[in-house]
Coordinates of C-alpha atoms in Angstrom, one line a residue:
X739 CA -244.2 -53.4 -33.1
X740 CA -247.1 -56.2 -32.5
X741 CA -247.8 -57.6 -29.0
X742 CA -246.4 -61.0 -31.1
X743 CA -243.1 -59.7 -32.5
X744 CA -242.5 -58.4 -29.3
X745 CA -243.0 -61.3 -27.7
X746 CA -240.2 -62.7 -30.2
X747 CA -238.1 -60.3 -30.0
X748 CA -238.1 -60.9 -26.5
X749 CA -237.8 -64.9 -26.6
X750 CA -234.7 -64.2 -29.2
X751 CA -233.2 -61.6 -26.7
X752 CA -233.8 -64.4 -23.6
X753 CA -232.4 -67.4 -25.7
X754 CA -229.3 -65.2 -26.8
X755 CA -228.6 -64.2 -23.5
X756 CA -228.8 -67.9 -22.0
X757 CA -226.4 -68.5 -24.8
X758 CA -223.9 -66.2 -23.7
X759 CA -224.4 -66.9 -19.6
X760 CA -223.9 -70.3 -20.4
X761 CA -220.5 -70.3 -22.8
X762 CA -218.9 -68.1 -20.2
X763 CA -220.3 -70.0 -17.3
X764 CA -218.4 -73.1 -19.2
X765 CA -215.3 -71.4 -19.2
X766 CA -214.8 -68.8 -16.4
X767 CA -214.9 -71.2 -13.3
X768 CA -211.8 -73.1 -15.1
X769 CA -209.8 -69.4 -14.4
X770 CA -208.5 -68.2 -11.1
X771 CA -210.7 -64.8 -9.7
X772 CA -212.9 -64.7 -13.1
X773 CA -215.7 -66.4 -11.3
X774 CA -216.2 -63.7 -9.3
X775 CA -216.2 -60.9 -11.7
X776 CA -220.1 -59.6 -12.6
X777 CA -220.4 -59.9 -16.5
X778 CA -220.7 -57.1 -18.6
X779 CA -223.8 -57.4 -20.9
X780 CA -222.2 -56.2 -23.9
X781 CA -220.0 -59.3 -22.9
X782 CA -222.7 -61.6 -22.6
X783 CA -223.5 -59.8 -26.2
X784 CA -220.0 -61.1 -27.2
X785 CA -221.0 -64.8 -25.4
X786 CA -224.1 -65.2 -26.8
X787 CA -222.7 -63.9 -30.5
X788 CA -220.3 -66.6 -30.5
X789 CA -222.2 -69.1 -29.7
X790 CA -224.5 -68.3 -32.2
X791 CA -221.7 -68.5 -35.3
X792 CA -220.8 -72.3 -33.6
X793 CA -223.9 -73.1 -33.9
X794 CA -225.0 -72.1 -37.3
X795 CA -222.1 -73.2 -39.0
X796 CA -222.1 -76.3 -37.3
X797 CA -225.4 -76.8 -38.4
X798 CA -224.8 -75.5 -42.0
X799 CA -222.0 -78.0 -42.3
X800 CA -224.2 -80.9 -41.3
X801 CA -226.9 -80.2 -43.5
X802 CA -224.0 -79.7 -46.5
X803 CA -222.1 -82.7 -46.2
X804 CA -224.6 -85.0 -44.8
X805 CA -223.3 -88.6 -45.1
X806 CA -220.0 -87.7 -46.3
X807 CA -218.4 -86.9 -43.2
X808 CA -217.0 -90.6 -42.6
X809 CA -215.1 -90.2 -45.1
X810 CA -213.6 -87.0 -44.5
X811 CA -212.5 -88.2 -41.1
X812 CA -211.2 -91.2 -42.6
X813 CA -208.7 -89.2 -44.7
X814 CA -208.1 -86.7 -41.7
X815 CA -207.0 -90.2 -40.0
X816 CA -208.6 -92.4 -37.9
X817 CA -207.0 -92.7 -34.4
X818 CA -210.0 -95.3 -33.9
X819 CA -208.1 -98.3 -35.3
X820 CA -205.6 -97.3 -33.1
X821 CA -207.6 -97.7 -29.8
X822 CA -209.2 -100.7 -31.4
X823 CA -205.8 -102.0 -31.2
X824 CA -204.7 -100.9 -27.7
X825 CA -207.7 -102.0 -26.1
X826 CA -207.5 -105.6 -28.3
X827 CA -204.3 -106.2 -26.9
X828 CA -204.5 -104.2 -23.4
X829 CA -205.3 -107.8 -22.1
X830 CA -201.5 -108.7 -22.2
X831 CA -200.6 -106.1 -20.0
X832 CA -200.7 -106.1 -15.8
X833 CA -203.1 -102.9 -15.5
X834 CA -206.2 -105.3 -14.6
X835 CA -203.8 -106.8 -11.9
X836 CA -204.7 -106.2 -8.1
X837 CA -201.1 -105.6 -6.9
X838 CA -200.6 -102.9 -10.3
X839 CA -203.3 -101.1 -9.6
X840 CA -202.7 -101.0 -5.8
X841 CA -198.7 -99.4 -7.2
X842 CA -200.6 -97.0 -9.5
X843 CA -202.9 -95.7 -7.1
X844 CA -199.6 -95.6 -4.2
X845 CA -197.6 -93.7 -6.9
X846 CA -200.2 -91.6 -7.6
X847 CA -201.1 -90.5 -4.4
X848 CA -197.5 -89.2 -3.8
X849 CA -197.3 -87.4 -6.9
X850 CA -200.3 -85.3 -6.0
X851 CA -199.6 -85.3 -2.5
X852 CA -196.3 -84.0 -3.2
X853 CA -197.1 -81.4 -5.7
X854 CA -199.9 -80.2 -3.4
X855 CA -197.1 -79.8 -0.3
X856 CA -194.9 -77.7 -2.9
X857 CA -198.1 -75.4 -3.7
X858 CA -199.2 -74.7 0.1
X859 CA -195.6 -74.5 1.2
X860 CA -194.7 -71.9 -1.9
X861 CA -197.5 -69.8 -2.0
X862 CA -196.4 -66.3 -3.0
X863 CA -193.2 -67.3 -4.9
X864 CA -192.3 -69.2 -8.2
X865 CA -194.3 -72.2 -9.1
X866 CA -192.9 -75.7 -7.9
X867 CA -190.6 -77.6 -9.3
X868 CA -192.4 -80.2 -11.4
X869 CA -191.3 -83.9 -11.5
X870 CA -192.4 -84.6 -15.4
X871 CA -191.2 -82.1 -18.2
X872 CA -192.7 -82.4 -21.3
X873 CA -192.8 -79.2 -24.0
X874 CA -196.5 -79.6 -24.7
X875 CA -196.8 -78.3 -20.9
X876 CA -194.2 -75.4 -21.5
X877 CA -196.7 -72.6 -21.1
X878 CA -196.1 -71.2 -17.1
X879 CA -200.0 -71.4 -16.9
X880 CA -199.9 -75.5 -16.6
X881 CA -197.3 -74.8 -13.9
X882 CA -198.7 -71.9 -11.9
X883 CA -202.0 -73.0 -11.1
X884 CA -202.2 -75.7 -8.9
X885 CA -205.2 -77.6 -10.6
X886 CA -203.4 -77.8 -14.4
X887 CA -200.4 -78.9 -12.4
X888 CA -202.0 -81.6 -11.0
X889 CA -204.0 -82.2 -14.6
X890 CA -201.2 -82.9 -17.0
X891 CA -198.9 -84.3 -14.4
X892 CA -200.9 -87.3 -13.9
X893 CA -201.6 -87.6 -17.6
X894 CA -197.8 -87.7 -17.9
X895 CA -197.5 -90.0 -15.0
X896 CA -199.8 -92.3 -16.0
X897 CA -198.8 -92.4 -19.9
X898 CA -195.7 -93.2 -19.0
X899 CA -196.8 -95.9 -16.5
X900 CA -198.2 -97.3 -19.2
X901 CA -195.8 -97.0 -22.2
X902 CA -193.3 -99.1 -19.5
X903 CA -196.4 -101.8 -18.7
X904 CA -196.2 -102.1 -22.9
X905 CA -192.3 -102.3 -23.1
X906 CA -192.6 -104.9 -20.6
X907 CA -195.4 -106.7 -21.9
X908 CA -195.3 -110.8 -22.6
X909 CA -196.7 -113.1 -25.0
X910 CA -196.3 -110.7 -28.0
X911 CA -194.3 -111.2 -31.3
X912 CA -191.8 -108.6 -31.7
X913 CA -194.3 -107.5 -34.7
X914 CA -197.5 -107.2 -32.6
X915 CA -195.8 -105.5 -29.6
X916 CA -193.7 -103.1 -32.1
X917 CA -197.9 -102.3 -33.0
X918 CA -199.0 -102.2 -29.4
X919 CA -195.9 -99.7 -28.4
X920 CA -197.3 -97.4 -31.5
X921 CA -200.8 -98.0 -30.8
X922 CA -200.3 -96.9 -27.0
X923 CA -198.3 -93.4 -27.8
X924 CA -200.8 -92.4 -30.4
X925 CA -203.8 -93.3 -28.1
X926 CA -202.2 -91.3 -25.0
X927 CA -201.1 -88.7 -27.8
X928 CA -204.5 -87.9 -28.1
X929 CA -205.7 -87.8 -24.9
X930 CA -203.2 -85.1 -23.6
X931 CA -205.2 -83.2 -22.0
X932 CA -203.7 -79.8 -24.2
X933 CA -206.0 -81.2 -26.9
X934 CA -208.7 -80.2 -25.1
X935 CA -210.3 -76.8 -24.2
X936 CA -211.4 -77.0 -20.8
X937 CA -208.3 -78.9 -19.5
X938 CA -205.6 -76.6 -21.5
X939 CA -205.4 -73.1 -19.2
X940 CA -204.0 -71.4 -22.4
X941 CA -207.2 -71.9 -24.2
X942 CA -209.1 -71.5 -21.6
X943 CA -207.7 -67.8 -20.8
X944 CA -208.0 -67.2 -24.5
X945 CA -211.2 -68.0 -25.3
X946 CA -212.2 -65.8 -21.9
X947 CA -210.2 -62.8 -24.1
X948 CA -212.1 -63.1 -27.2
X949 CA -215.1 -63.9 -25.5
X950 CA -215.3 -67.4 -27.4
X951 CA -214.0 -65.6 -30.8
X952 CA -211.3 -68.3 -31.0
X953 CA -213.0 -70.9 -31.0
X954 CA -215.5 -69.9 -33.9
X955 CA -212.7 -69.3 -35.7
X956 CA -211.3 -72.7 -35.0
X957 CA -214.3 -74.3 -36.2
X958 CA -214.2 -72.3 -39.0
X959 CA -210.7 -73.9 -40.0
X960 CA -212.1 -77.5 -38.6
X961 CA -214.7 -77.4 -41.0
X962 CA -212.4 -76.1 -43.7
X963 CA -210.2 -78.8 -43.3
X964 CA -213.1 -81.5 -43.0
X965 CA -214.3 -80.0 -46.1
X966 CA -210.8 -80.8 -48.1
X967 CA -209.9 -83.6 -46.3
X968 CA -206.6 -82.6 -44.7
X969 CA -205.2 -81.0 -41.8
X970 CA -203.9 -77.5 -42.8
X971 CA -200.3 -76.8 -41.4
X972 CA -199.7 -73.9 -43.5
X973 CA -201.4 -70.4 -45.0
X974 CA -202.7 -72.3 -48.2
X975 CA -202.3 -68.8 -50.2
X976 CA -198.9 -68.1 -49.0
X977 CA -197.0 -70.3 -51.9
X978 CA -197.2 -70.9 -55.4
X979 CA -194.9 -73.8 -57.6
X980 CA -193.1 -71.2 -59.6
X981 CA -193.7 -68.0 -58.1
X982 CA -192.1 -68.4 -54.5
X983 CA -191.5 -71.8 -54.5
X984 CA -189.5 -74.0 -57.4
X985 CA -188.4 -71.3 -59.0
X986 CA -184.4 -72.3 -59.9
X987 CA -184.7 -71.5 -63.7
X988 CA -184.6 -74.5 -66.2
X989 CA -186.7 -76.2 -69.3
X990 CA -188.3 -79.7 -69.5
X991 CA -186.4 -81.5 -71.3
X992 CA -188.8 -84.9 -72.3
X993 CA -192.1 -86.1 -71.2
X994 CA -193.7 -89.3 -70.6
X995 CA -196.8 -90.0 -69.0
X996 CA -194.9 -90.8 -66.0
X997 CA -192.9 -88.5 -65.6
X998 CA -191.2 -84.5 -67.0
X999 CA -187.7 -84.5 -67.3
X1000 CA -185.9 -81.0 -66.5
X1001 CA -182.8 -79.6 -67.0
X1002 CA -181.3 -76.7 -65.0
X1003 CA -179.7 -73.7 -66.4
X1004 CA -176.2 -73.4 -65.6
X1005 CA -175.0 -70.7 -63.6
X1006 CA -171.2 -71.3 -64.4
X1007 CA -168.6 -70.8 -67.3
X1008 CA -167.5 -74.4 -66.8
X1009 CA -169.3 -77.9 -66.4
X1010 CA -168.7 -81.1 -64.8
X1011 CA -168.7 -83.3 -67.5
X1012 CA -170.8 -86.1 -66.4
X1013 CA -174.1 -84.5 -65.4
X1014 CA -176.2 -85.2 -62.2
X1015 CA -179.6 -86.6 -62.9
X1016 CA -182.1 -86.6 -59.6
X1017 CA -184.9 -88.9 -58.8
X1018 CA -187.3 -87.7 -56.2
X1019 CA -189.6 -89.9 -54.7
X1020 CA -193.3 -89.9 -56.0
X1021 CA -194.6 -90.1 -52.7
X1022 CA -193.8 -86.3 -53.0
X1023 CA -193.2 -83.4 -55.4
X1024 CA -189.6 -83.1 -56.4
X1025 CA -189.6 -79.3 -54.9
X1026 CA -188.3 -80.4 -51.5
X1027 CA -185.1 -80.0 -52.9
X1028 CA -186.2 -76.3 -54.9
X1029 CA -188.4 -75.0 -51.6
X1030 CA -186.2 -71.6 -52.1
X1031 CA -183.2 -70.2 -53.5
X1032 CA -181.7 -70.2 -49.6
X1033 CA -182.9 -73.9 -49.2
X1034 CA -182.3 -75.1 -52.9
X1035 CA -180.3 -78.4 -53.3
X1036 CA -180.9 -78.1 -57.1
X1037 CA -180.1 -74.7 -57.5
X1038 CA -176.7 -75.4 -54.6
X1039 CA -175.7 -78.3 -56.7
X1040 CA -175.7 -76.1 -60.3
X1041 CA -173.4 -73.1 -58.8
X1042 CA -171.3 -75.9 -57.8
X1043 CA -170.8 -77.1 -62.5
X1044 CA -172.6 -79.5 -62.1
X1045 CA -175.3 -79.6 -65.0
X1046 CA -178.9 -80.4 -63.0
X1047 CA -181.3 -83.0 -64.3
X1048 CA -184.5 -83.9 -61.9
X1049 CA -187.5 -86.0 -62.8
X1050 CA -190.9 -84.8 -61.7
X1051 CA -193.1 -87.5 -61.1
X1052 CA -196.9 -87.6 -62.1
X1053 CA -199.6 -88.0 -59.5
X1054 CA -201.3 -90.5 -59.7
X1055 CA -205.2 -90.9 -62.1
X1056 CA -207.0 -93.5 -63.4
X1057 CA -204.7 -93.4 -66.5
X1058 CA -202.0 -95.1 -64.3
X1059 CA -204.3 -98.0 -63.1
X1060 CA -201.7 -100.8 -64.1
X1061 CA -198.5 -99.3 -62.8
X1062 CA -196.0 -101.0 -61.2
X1063 CA -192.8 -100.7 -59.9
X1064 CA -191.4 -102.1 -63.2
X1065 CA -192.4 -99.2 -64.9
X1066 CA -191.3 -96.9 -62.2
X1067 CA -187.7 -98.7 -63.0
X1068 CA -188.0 -98.5 -66.8
X1069 CA -188.7 -94.9 -66.3
X1070 CA -185.4 -94.3 -64.4
X1071 CA -183.4 -96.3 -67.2
X1072 CA -184.9 -94.3 -70.0
X1073 CA -184.2 -90.7 -68.1
X1074 CA -180.6 -91.7 -67.8
X1075 CA -180.3 -93.2 -71.4
X1076 CA -182.3 -89.3 -72.1
X1077 CA -179.3 -87.6 -70.3
X1078 CA -176.6 -89.5 -72.0
X1079 CA -178.2 -88.9 -75.3
X1080 CA -179.3 -85.3 -75.1
X1081 CA -175.4 -84.4 -73.5
X1082 CA -173.4 -87.2 -75.6
X1083 CA -171.8 -88.4 -72.3
X1084 CA -171.2 -92.0 -71.2
X1085 CA -172.5 -92.2 -68.2
X1086 CA -174.7 -90.3 -65.1
X1087 CA -174.3 -89.0 -61.5
X1088 CA -177.3 -90.5 -60.2
X1089 CA -179.1 -89.5 -56.8
X1090 CA -182.2 -91.5 -54.8
X1091 CA -184.1 -90.1 -52.1
X1092 CA -186.6 -92.1 -50.6
X1093 CA -188.3 -94.4 -52.1
X1094 CA -186.5 -93.4 -55.2
X1095 CA -183.5 -94.3 -54.0
X1096 CA -185.0 -97.5 -53.1
X1097 CA -185.7 -98.1 -57.1
X1098 CA -182.5 -96.9 -58.0
X1099 CA -180.9 -99.6 -56.1
X1100 CA -182.9 -102.0 -58.3
X1101 CA -182.4 -100.5 -61.5
X1102 CA -178.5 -100.5 -60.9
X1103 CA -178.6 -104.3 -60.0
X1104 CA -180.5 -104.5 -63.3
X1105 CA -178.0 -102.5 -65.3
X1106 CA -175.2 -104.8 -64.0
X1107 CA -177.0 -107.6 -64.6
X1108 CA -177.3 -106.5 -68.5
X1109 CA -174.2 -105.2 -68.9
X1110 CA -174.9 -102.0 -68.6
X1111 CA -173.9 -101.2 -65.6
X1112 CA -170.9 -98.2 -67.0
X1113 CA -174.4 -95.8 -67.5
X1114 CA -174.1 -94.8 -64.1
X1115 CA -170.9 -93.0 -63.0
X1116 CA -172.3 -92.7 -58.9
X1117 CA -174.8 -93.3 -57.2
X1118 CA -176.3 -91.6 -53.8
X1119 CA -179.0 -92.3 -51.6
X1120 CA -181.0 -90.1 -49.9
X1121 CA -182.5 -91.8 -46.8
X1122 CA -183.2 -94.7 -48.8
X1123 CA -183.7 -98.6 -47.1
X1124 CA -183.3 -101.6 -49.2
X1125 CA -183.6 -104.0 -46.3
X1126 CA -187.1 -103.6 -44.1
X1127 CA -186.2 -105.4 -41.5
X1128 CA -186.0 -102.6 -39.2
X1129 CA -187.8 -100.0 -41.0
X1130 CA -188.7 -98.4 -38.1
X1131 CA -192.8 -97.2 -37.1
X1132 CA -193.7 -97.3 -40.8
X1133 CA -194.0 -101.2 -40.4
X1134 CA -196.7 -100.5 -38.0
X1135 CA -198.9 -99.9 -40.7
X1136 CA -197.9 -102.7 -42.9
X1137 CA -200.2 -105.7 -42.1
X1138 CA -202.2 -107.9 -44.1
X1139 CA -205.4 -106.1 -42.8
X1140 CA -204.2 -102.4 -43.0
X1141 CA -203.0 -103.6 -46.7
X1142 CA -206.5 -104.6 -47.1
X1143 CA -208.1 -101.6 -46.4
X1144 CA -205.9 -99.1 -48.4
X1145 CA -207.1 -101.3 -51.3
X1146 CA -210.8 -100.5 -50.6
X1147 CA -209.8 -97.3 -50.3
X1148 CA -208.4 -97.5 -53.8
X1149 CA -210.1 -95.3 -56.6
X1150 CA -210.2 -95.7 -60.0
X1151 CA -206.9 -97.8 -60.0
X1152 CA -204.6 -95.4 -57.5
X1153 CA -204.4 -94.1 -53.7
X1154 CA -205.4 -90.9 -52.7
X1155 CA -202.3 -89.0 -51.2
X1156 CA -204.2 -87.5 -48.6
X1157 CA -204.5 -90.9 -46.4
X1158 CA -200.7 -91.3 -47.6
X1159 CA -200.6 -88.0 -45.7
X1160 CA -202.2 -88.9 -42.4
X1161 CA -200.0 -92.0 -42.0
X1162 CA -196.8 -90.1 -41.7
X1163 CA -198.9 -87.3 -39.8
X1164 CA -199.5 -90.2 -37.0
X1165 CA -195.5 -90.8 -36.9
X1166 CA -195.3 -87.3 -35.3
X1167 CA -198.3 -87.1 -34.0
X1168 CA -197.9 -84.6 -31.2
X1169 CA -195.7 -82.4 -33.8
X1170 CA -197.4 -82.8 -37.0
X1171 CA -201.4 -83.3 -35.9
X1172 CA -202.1 -82.3 -32.2
X1173 CA -200.1 -79.1 -32.1
X1174 CA -202.2 -77.8 -35.3
X1175 CA -205.3 -78.7 -33.4
X1176 CA -204.2 -76.7 -30.7
X1177 CA -202.8 -73.6 -32.4
X1178 CA -205.5 -73.6 -35.4
X1179 CA -208.5 -75.4 -33.7
X1180 CA -208.8 -74.0 -30.2
X1181 CA -206.5 -71.1 -29.6
X1182 CA -208.0 -69.8 -33.6
X1183 CA -204.5 -68.8 -34.4
X1184 CA -203.7 -68.0 -38.5
X1185 CA -202.0 -70.4 -40.3
X1186 CA -197.9 -69.8 -41.1
X1187 CA -196.7 -68.9 -44.4
X1188 CA -193.7 -72.0 -44.4
X1189 CA -192.8 -73.3 -47.1
X1190 CA -191.9 -76.7 -45.6
X1191 CA -195.1 -77.4 -44.5
X1192 CA -196.5 -76.1 -48.1
X1193 CA -194.8 -78.8 -49.3
X1194 CA -195.9 -81.3 -47.2
X1195 CA -199.3 -81.0 -47.5
X1196 CA -199.0 -80.6 -51.6
X1197 CA -199.8 -84.7 -51.6
X1198 CA -199.7 -87.2 -54.5
X1199 CA -201.5 -89.8 -55.3
X1200 CA -199.9 -93.2 -55.7
X1201 CA -200.9 -96.1 -57.9
X1202 CA -203.1 -98.9 -56.2
X1203 CA -201.1 -101.4 -58.0
X1204 CA -197.5 -100.6 -57.3
X1205 CA -198.6 -99.2 -53.5
X1206 CA -199.9 -102.8 -52.5
X1207 CA -197.0 -104.0 -54.2
X1208 CA -194.4 -102.1 -52.7
X1209 CA -195.8 -102.8 -49.3
X1210 CA -196.0 -106.4 -49.4
X1211 CA -193.2 -107.5 -51.5
X1212 CA -190.8 -104.9 -50.1
X1213 CA -191.9 -103.4 -46.0
X1214 CA -193.5 -107.2 -45.5
X1215 CA -192.0 -110.3 -47.1
X1216 CA -188.8 -108.2 -47.5
X1217 CA -187.4 -109.2 -51.0
X1218 CA -185.1 -106.9 -52.4
X1219 CA -182.5 -108.6 -50.4
X1220 CA -182.9 -111.6 -51.2
X1221 CA -181.1 -112.5 -54.4
X1222 CA -183.3 -112.7 -57.2
X1223 CA -186.6 -112.9 -55.5
X1224 CA -187.9 -110.1 -57.0
X1225 CA -187.5 -109.4 -61.1
X1226 CA -188.7 -106.0 -62.7
X1227 CA -188.7 -105.5 -66.9
X1228 CA -187.8 -109.5 -66.9
X1229 CA -184.5 -109.5 -64.7
X1230 CA -183.8 -110.6 -61.7
X1231 CA -183.0 -108.5 -58.9
X1232 CA -179.3 -109.0 -57.4
X1233 CA -178.0 -106.1 -55.1
X1234 CA -174.8 -107.8 -54.8
X1235 CA -174.1 -107.2 -58.4
X1236 CA -174.3 -103.3 -57.6
X1237 CA -170.3 -102.0 -58.3
X1238 CA -170.8 -98.7 -58.8
X1239 CA -169.6 -96.0 -56.6
X1240 CA -172.4 -94.9 -53.9
X1241 CA -172.6 -92.2 -51.4
X1242 CA -175.1 -93.5 -49.2
X1243 CA -177.0 -90.2 -46.3
X1244 CA -178.8 -91.2 -43.6
X1245 CA -180.5 -88.9 -40.9
X1246 CA -179.6 -89.7 -37.2
X1247 CA -183.3 -88.5 -36.3
X1248 CA -185.0 -90.3 -38.9
X1249 CA -188.3 -91.8 -38.1
X1250 CA -189.1 -92.7 -41.7
X1251 CA -186.2 -94.4 -42.5
X1252 CA -184.0 -94.8 -39.4
X1253 CA -180.3 -94.4 -39.9
X1254 CA -180.0 -98.4 -38.8
X1255 CA -182.1 -99.2 -41.7
X1256 CA -179.9 -96.6 -44.2
X1257 CA -177.0 -98.4 -43.4
X1258 CA -177.8 -102.2 -44.2
X1259 CA -177.7 -101.2 -47.8
X1260 CA -173.7 -101.2 -47.4
X1261 CA -173.7 -104.6 -46.4
X1262 CA -175.2 -105.5 -50.1
X1263 CA -172.9 -103.6 -51.8
X1264 CA -169.9 -105.2 -54.3
X1265 CA -168.1 -102.1 -54.9
X1266 CA -166.5 -98.7 -52.9
X1267 CA -169.1 -96.7 -50.8
X1268 CA -169.2 -93.8 -48.3
X1269 CA -171.8 -93.4 -45.6
X1270 CA -172.6 -90.0 -44.2
X1271 CA -174.8 -89.8 -40.8
X1272 CA -176.6 -86.7 -40.9
X1273 CA -177.9 -84.6 -37.8
X1274 CA -181.9 -84.2 -38.0
X1275 CA -184.1 -86.3 -40.1
X1276 CA -185.5 -87.2 -43.3
X1277 CA -186.1 -83.5 -44.5
X1278 CA -184.1 -81.7 -42.3
X1279 CA -181.3 -83.9 -42.6
X1280 CA -180.9 -83.8 -46.6
X1281 CA -182.4 -80.2 -47.3
X1282 CA -179.5 -78.5 -45.2
X1283 CA -177.6 -76.0 -47.1
X1284 CA -174.1 -74.6 -45.7
X1285 CA -175.1 -71.1 -45.8
X1286 CA -177.5 -72.3 -42.9
X1287 CA -174.6 -73.7 -40.6
X1288 CA -176.7 -76.1 -38.8
X1289 CA -176.3 -79.8 -37.3
X1290 CA -173.8 -81.7 -38.2
X1291 CA -172.7 -85.1 -39.7
X1292 CA -170.1 -88.3 -39.1
X1293 CA -167.6 -89.4 -41.2
X1294 CA -166.0 -93.0 -40.4
X1295 CA -163.3 -94.5 -43.0
X1296 CA -162.5 -97.3 -40.9
X1297 CA -163.9 -100.4 -42.1
X1298 CA -166.9 -101.0 -39.8
X1299 CA -169.6 -103.7 -40.1
X1300 CA -172.1 -102.4 -38.0
X1301 CA -174.1 -98.5 -37.4
X1302 CA -172.9 -98.8 -34.0
X1303 CA -168.9 -99.4 -34.7
X1304 CA -169.3 -96.5 -37.6
X1305 CA -170.7 -94.1 -34.5
X1306 CA -168.0 -95.3 -32.0
X1307 CA -165.2 -94.4 -34.6
X1308 CA -166.9 -91.4 -36.4
X1309 CA -165.4 -87.6 -36.6
X1310 CA -168.0 -85.0 -36.2
X1311 CA -167.9 -81.9 -38.4
X1312 CA -170.2 -79.4 -37.8
X1313 CA -172.6 -78.3 -40.8
X1314 CA -173.9 -79.3 -43.5
X1315 CA -172.7 -82.4 -45.6
X1316 CA -173.2 -81.0 -49.0
X1317 CA -169.6 -79.7 -49.6
X1318 CA -168.7 -83.1 -48.7
X1319 CA -170.9 -84.8 -51.0
X1320 CA -170.0 -82.4 -53.6
X1321 CA -166.1 -83.1 -52.8
X1322 CA -167.0 -86.7 -53.6
X1323 CA -168.8 -86.2 -56.8
X1324 CA -165.7 -84.1 -57.9
X1325 CA -162.8 -86.6 -57.1
X1326 CA -165.6 -89.6 -59.1
X1327 CA -165.5 -87.7 -62.6
X1328 CA -163.5 -84.3 -62.6
X1329 CA -163.1 -83.3 -66.1
X1330 CA -165.1 -80.2 -67.3
X1331 CA -166.4 -78.9 -70.3
X1332 CA -168.0 -75.0 -72.0
X1333 CA -171.5 -74.9 -70.6
X1334 CA -172.7 -74.6 -74.3
X1335 CA -175.1 -75.7 -76.7
X1336 CA -177.1 -78.0 -75.4
X1337 CA -175.6 -77.7 -71.8
X1338 CA -177.9 -74.9 -72.2
X1339 CA -181.5 -76.5 -72.1
X1340 CA -183.8 -73.9 -74.6
X1341 CA -180.6 -72.7 -76.7
X1342 CA -180.6 -72.1 -80.5
X1343 CA -181.9 -74.8 -81.6
X1344 CA -182.6 -76.6 -78.4
X1345 CA -186.2 -77.6 -78.6
X1346 CA -187.9 -77.8 -75.2
X1347 CA -191.4 -78.4 -74.1
X1348 CA -192.0 -75.7 -71.6
X1349 CA -190.4 -73.6 -68.7
X1350 CA -189.4 -75.6 -65.1
X1351 CA -190.4 -76.6 -62.8
X1352 CA -193.4 -78.0 -65.5
X1353 CA -196.6 -79.0 -65.2
X1354 CA -196.1 -82.6 -63.9
X1355 CA -195.8 -80.7 -60.1
X1356 CA -199.0 -78.9 -60.3
X1357 CA -201.5 -81.6 -61.2
X1358 CA -203.5 -83.2 -58.5

């Protein structure tokens, strides 16, 4: 070896050694007893390799994505706008007042004194009882070590006081106050000490155990997410549509540029004469209702003897630049007519889920106006809103500035579905953002195989014109509940004309379509209706098969005017509400026919397009 090569080797060895020592030195003092351990040379080399990998990955990514990082971050979600909103409105809070600061200081010192006294008095015994509980800090390491107990208890104390100040803020309109409450939660969730490697004892311990390999793996996950512009929740290779999700047998029997119509193969010798037509939301993929055989509402409905049809919407692309709400209403009417003509029946049962339920209400009003209401024998609404006055946290994303921002994000006439995913994730930031930041970025854990999370990340693009009008006309201006304030396909919309029997389901813990908002549909109907309040939220409240034995639902046959009155007199039933719905459907149209002819899609003489679940559900 030449003198120069020997010198270079020594320099690189020294550089790696210094990197390893620096990385270990960063974490070791934070773990009790670790700072007194004499470093093992092999350990230092391992630390050095981790540091070098992290450096190389970041440098390679920076060179690869030069100039593209900002739009990536925008697609993944930028809390900066909520931070700006919080800062701009913080002047309405009393936090700058001397009296408030003194009270915070005194309360904070009392908290610290109490905690330190407990640790001093309880040395050698179990961890002390902490005044504030939060599942983000449930791990015993947050409670056993005084420093981390103080850190997370102080954080919870300050977050609690800040939220209280926001609730008590004066001089704000109700809309701005709602936005400030939401912005405060977004910011305080982001600032949790659990989200940072040097203030999270679980991450520190994992980092010491793996000599930094968890951070290497975590950064690999982070850079992968930045490249695809979306937070990963589950193993991307664990599921495939048609292989182990969306598996119920059937055929695509009709297709337009906007949707495919799937008919499912019967599993009973006889079926109800009146078929069931399901309209899922085009904001998501239809297979939330067909995740697997155990969770599939579609498979279960088929087993009840229903001839089931489902619309599979096409994810928007540049060919859908001019698509508006009228097109989705026309599509629902077309699907209704196609099923009626195919099976030679006068009517269908219709289900509308979320935005497709809102649209179904408009469709029913239009059919009633045209004298064609008899085409729908009954209508079922899954977590659907028509009155958006109390539409929950999503309203915080709806104002002129944010609608304008979404217009700027539009590409070739459509909104990238990843932007919508960010919005829905932000509604439950602790569960759907920061939980994965900790597990996958900081702890470097492998992604789980979870079908629901796979569906959640399988985004669909939305037509820009429809999206902008939907947000402004319904969420912002609440026009749908004003008779004849809106029209579609040349027909004014008046919800008061709907006399079709309706079954209305709401989720008790729904944060997207709150039950008090869903309830308001009952105030606009001219016909009979049944309201069911289901346990859980927007998804689990709907997808709750009887075999699971989970949750519960509430019914109240009385004539109640408000949701509060409904709840006060409601009867609770354990388990799924699906059997109650099936009985209600059977009562509406009990006649049955043999499952033959076109009741079996793709049978002799029946030309179909392709097997379920079809092509559209696979398009990106």
